[in-house]
Amino acid sequence: GGRGAQARLEDLLDRGVMVGGENVRLEAFDELGRLPYPVPAREAVGLHAELERGRVLSEGERVHLQIALMARRGEAPPRPRMDVRLVLDRSGSMIGEKWSHAIAAARQLVDRLEPGDTFG
């Protein structure tokens, strides 16, 4: 995360990706990003998944799956209020890095609470 992730993303955008042994900038894929799926009318997000072909060998083979997430236009609907109860394992198995990660996750949870949410 942080600046390192942003720098990696900017580098990827500048460099592009290798396709068939050639370096292709990501802008070349722009038209592929315009998918013919409808924008959801009631749900916040619509999900569409499609295999590159209709059949897959039972012995297994490489198959590409295209997944499209389409967000509803306009302002996002308000999320429902949450009633959160947090339980942390303080046993010996949580010593060290595991405990640090658990505390960091708990802090992220608390940071994402909104007015009207309850926490205990």
PDB file of C-alpha atoms in Angstrom:
ATOM      1  CA  GLY A   1       0.000   0.000   0.000  1.00  0.00           C
ATOM      2  CA  GLY A   2       0.928   3.647   0.297  1.00  0.00           C
ATOM      3  CA  ARG A   3       3.358   5.434  -1.981  1.00  0.00           C
ATOM      4  CA  GLY A   4       5.095   2.221  -3.037  1.00  0.00           C
ATOM      5  CA  ALA A   5       1.853   0.861  -4.511  1.00  0.00           C
ATOM      6  CA  GLN A   6       1.161   4.161  -6.256  1.00  0.00           C
ATOM      7  CA  ALA A   7       4.665   4.194  -7.750  1.00  0.00           C
ATOM      8  CA  ARG A   8       4.232   0.602  -8.998  1.00  0.00           C
ATOM      9  CA  LEU A   9       0.892   1.508 -10.587  1.00  0.00           C
ATOM     10  CA  GLU A  10       2.356   4.570 -12.301  1.00  0.00           C
ATOM     11  CA  ASP A  11       5.267   2.459 -13.542  1.00  0.00           C
ATOM     12  CA  LEU A  12       2.848  -0.130 -14.944  1.00  0.00           C
ATOM     13  CA  LEU A  13       0.865   2.591 -16.712  1.00  0.00           C
ATOM     14  CA  ASP A  14       4.070   3.997 -18.232  1.00  0.00           C
ATOM     15  CA  ARG A  15       5.586   0.621 -19.218  1.00  0.00           C
ATOM     16  CA  GLY A  16       2.497  -1.275 -20.282  1.00  0.00           C
ATOM     17  CA  VAL A  17       2.325  -5.066 -20.315  1.00  0.00           C
ATOM     18  CA  MET A  18       3.858  -7.856 -22.393  1.00  0.00           C
ATOM     19  CA  VAL A  19       1.445  -9.406 -24.906  1.00  0.00           C
ATOM     20  CA  GLY A  20       2.816 -11.989 -27.308  1.00  0.00           C
ATOM     21  CA  GLY A  21       6.366 -10.825 -26.650  1.00  0.00           C
ATOM     22  CA  GLU A  22       5.539  -7.170 -27.389  1.00  0.00           C
ATOM     23  CA  ASN A  23       5.206  -4.313 -24.926  1.00  0.00           C
ATOM     24  CA  VAL A  24       1.666  -2.899 -25.174  1.00  0.00           C
ATOM     25  CA  ARG A  25       0.614   0.256 -23.332  1.00  0.00           C
ATOM     26  CA  LEU A  26      -2.573  -0.088 -21.315  1.00  0.00           C
ATOM     27  CA  GLU A  27      -4.355   2.567 -23.409  1.00  0.00           C
ATOM     28  CA  ALA A  28      -4.511  -0.038 -26.197  1.00  0.00           C
ATOM     29  CA  PHE A  29      -6.975  -2.006 -24.063  1.00  0.00           C
ATOM     30  CA  ASP A  30      -9.304   0.972 -23.599  1.00  0.00           C
ATOM     31  CA  GLU A  31     -11.844  -0.163 -26.181  1.00  0.00           C
ATOM     32  CA  LEU A  32     -11.955  -3.625 -24.602  1.00  0.00           C
ATOM     33  CA  GLY A  33     -13.087  -1.987 -21.371  1.00  0.00           C
ATOM     34  CA  ARG A  34     -16.357  -0.814 -22.912  1.00  0.00           C
ATOM     35  CA  LEU A  35     -18.470  -3.871 -22.339  1.00  0.00           C
ATOM     36  CA  PRO A  36     -22.031  -4.362 -23.612  1.00  0.00           C
ATOM     37  CA  TYR A  37     -23.487  -5.075 -20.178  1.00  0.00           C
ATOM     38  CA  PRO A  38     -26.403  -3.050 -18.843  1.00  0.00           C
ATOM     39  CA  VAL A  39     -25.966  -0.601 -16.000  1.00  0.00           C
ATOM     40  CA  PRO A  40     -27.947  -1.933 -13.016  1.00  0.00           C
ATOM     41  CA  ALA A  41     -31.169  -0.092 -12.265  1.00  0.00           C
ATOM     42  CA  ARG A  42     -31.867  -1.295  -8.712  1.00  0.00           C
ATOM     43  CA  GLU A  43     -28.706  -2.949  -7.385  1.00  0.00           C
ATOM     44  CA  ALA A  44     -25.622  -0.904  -6.505  1.00  0.00           C
ATOM     45  CA  VAL A  45     -23.401  -3.211  -8.586  1.00  0.00           C
ATOM     46  CA  GLY A  46     -24.134  -5.680 -11.369  1.00  0.00           C
ATOM     47  CA  LEU A  47     -21.858  -8.686 -11.899  1.00  0.00           C
ATOM     48  CA  HIS A  48     -21.398 -10.440 -15.242  1.00  0.00           C
ATOM     49  CA  ALA A  49     -19.086 -13.401 -15.855  1.00  0.00           C
ATOM     50  CA  GLU A  50     -18.386 -15.081 -19.177  1.00  0.00           C
ATOM     51  CA  LEU A  51     -16.069 -17.895 -20.270  1.00  0.00           C
ATOM     52  CA  GLU A  52     -14.181 -17.531 -23.525  1.00  0.00           C
ATOM     53  CA  ARG A  53     -15.872 -20.680 -24.857  1.00  0.00           C
ATOM     54  CA  GLY A  54     -18.959 -22.710 -24.053  1.00  0.00           C
ATOM     55  CA  ARG A  55     -17.260 -25.974 -23.071  1.00  0.00           C
ATOM     56  CA  VAL A  56     -14.282 -26.907 -20.929  1.00  0.00           C
ATOM     57  CA  LEU A  57     -12.534 -30.276 -21.130  1.00  0.00           C
ATOM     58  CA  SER A  58     -13.157 -32.433 -18.064  1.00  0.00           C
ATOM     59  CA  GLU A  59      -9.421 -33.272 -17.975  1.00  0.00           C
ATOM     60  CA  GLY A  60      -8.753 -29.595 -17.381  1.00  0.00           C
ATOM     61  CA  GLU A  61      -7.357 -26.860 -19.575  1.00  0.00           C
ATOM     62  CA  ARG A  62      -6.567 -23.155 -19.414  1.00  0.00           C
ATOM     63  CA  VAL A  63      -9.713 -21.087 -19.893  1.00  0.00           C
ATOM     64  CA  HIS A  64     -10.072 -17.335 -19.611  1.00  0.00           C
ATOM     65  CA  LEU A  65     -12.914 -15.855 -17.612  1.00  0.00           C
ATOM     66  CA  GLN A  66     -14.030 -12.267 -18.162  1.00  0.00           C
ATOM     67  CA  ILE A  67     -15.655 -10.616 -15.166  1.00  0.00           C
ATOM     68  CA  ALA A  68     -17.395  -7.259 -15.418  1.00  0.00           C
ATOM     69  CA  LEU A  69     -18.616  -5.153 -12.518  1.00  0.00           C
ATOM     70  CA  MET A  70     -20.971  -2.374 -13.551  1.00  0.00           C
ATOM     71  CA  ALA A  71     -21.836   0.268 -10.971  1.00  0.00           C
ATOM     72  CA  ARG A  72     -25.174   2.027 -10.902  1.00  0.00           C
ATOM     73  CA  ARG A  73     -25.034   5.580 -12.163  1.00  0.00           C
ATOM     74  CA  GLY A  74     -25.462   8.453  -9.776  1.00  0.00           C
ATOM     75  CA  GLU A  75     -24.857   8.689  -6.091  1.00  0.00           C
ATOM     76  CA  ALA A  76     -24.199   5.472  -4.232  1.00  0.00           C
ATOM     77  CA  PRO A  77     -27.054   4.394  -1.988  1.00  0.00           C
ATOM     78  CA  PRO A  78     -26.394   4.796   1.728  1.00  0.00           C
ATOM     79  CA  ARG A  79     -25.180   1.627   3.352  1.00  0.00           C
ATOM     80  CA  PRO A  80     -27.259   0.181   6.165  1.00  0.00           C
ATOM     81  CA  ARG A  81     -26.190   0.915   9.728  1.00  0.00           C
ATOM     82  CA  MET A  82     -23.898  -1.709  11.219  1.00  0.00           C
ATOM     83  CA  ASP A  83     -23.966  -3.222  14.679  1.00  0.00           C
ATOM     84  CA  VAL A  84     -20.406  -4.502  15.163  1.00  0.00           C
ATOM     85  CA  ARG A  85     -19.065  -6.707  17.947  1.00  0.00           C
ATOM     86  CA  LEU A  86     -15.347  -7.398  17.761  1.00  0.00           C
ATOM     87  CA  VAL A  87     -13.752 -10.430  19.392  1.00  0.00           C
ATOM     88  CA  LEU A  88      -9.953 -10.772  19.385  1.00  0.00           C
ATOM     89  CA  ASP A  89      -8.067 -13.970  20.198  1.00  0.00           C
ATOM     90  CA  ARG A  90      -5.413 -13.164  22.835  1.00  0.00           C
ATOM     91  CA  SER A  91      -4.071 -16.691  23.153  1.00  0.00           C
ATOM     92  CA  GLY A  92      -0.407 -17.564  22.769  1.00  0.00           C
ATOM     93  CA  SER A  93      -0.955 -18.444  19.108  1.00  0.00           C
ATOM     94  CA  MET A  94      -1.500 -14.733  18.410  1.00  0.00           C
ATOM     95  CA  ILE A  95       1.878 -13.530  19.732  1.00  0.00           C
ATOM     96  CA  GLY A  96       3.940 -11.288  17.497  1.00  0.00           C
ATOM     97  CA  GLU A  97       3.006 -10.446  13.926  1.00  0.00           C
ATOM     98  CA  LYS A  98      -0.427 -12.106  14.090  1.00  0.00           C
ATOM     99  CA  TRP A  99      -1.435  -9.846  16.992  1.00  0.00           C
ATOM    100  CA  SER A 100      -0.083  -6.766  15.193  1.00  0.00           C
ATOM    101  CA  HIS A 101      -2.136  -7.651  12.102  1.00  0.00           C
ATOM    102  CA  ALA A 102      -5.260  -8.233  14.210  1.00  0.00           C
ATOM    103  CA  ILE A 103      -4.861  -4.833  15.901  1.00  0.00           C
ATOM    104  CA  ALA A 104      -4.275  -3.107  12.541  1.00  0.00           C
ATOM    105  CA  ALA A 105      -7.413  -4.748  11.109  1.00  0.00           C
ATOM    106  CA  ALA A 106      -9.444  -3.695  14.167  1.00  0.00           C
ATOM    107  CA  ARG A 107      -8.265  -0.097  13.738  1.00  0.00           C
ATOM    108  CA  GLN A 108      -9.254  -0.147  10.060  1.00  0.00           C
ATOM    109  CA  LEU A 109     -12.680  -1.439  11.034  1.00  0.00           C
ATOM    110  CA  VAL A 110     -13.155   1.351  13.575  1.00  0.00           C
ATOM    111  CA  ASP A 111     -11.954   3.966  11.064  1.00  0.00           C
ATOM    112  CA  ARG A 112     -14.654   2.844   8.620  1.00  0.00           C
ATOM    113  CA  LEU A 113     -17.545   3.132  11.047  1.00  0.00           C
ATOM    114  CA  GLU A 114     -20.064   5.837  10.230  1.00  0.00           C
ATOM    115  CA  PRO A 115     -22.453   7.872  12.373  1.00  0.00           C
ATOM    116  CA  GLY A 116     -25.300   5.609  13.446  1.00  0.00           C
ATOM    117  CA  ASP A 117     -23.135   2.476  13.584  1.00  0.00           C
ATOM    118  CA  THR A 118     -22.727   0.784  16.949  1.00  0.00           C
ATOM    119  CA  PHE A 119     -19.534  -0.851  18.129  1.00  0.00           C
ATOM    120  CA  GLY A 120     -18.797  -2.964  21.147  1.00  0.00           C
TER     121      GLY A 120
END
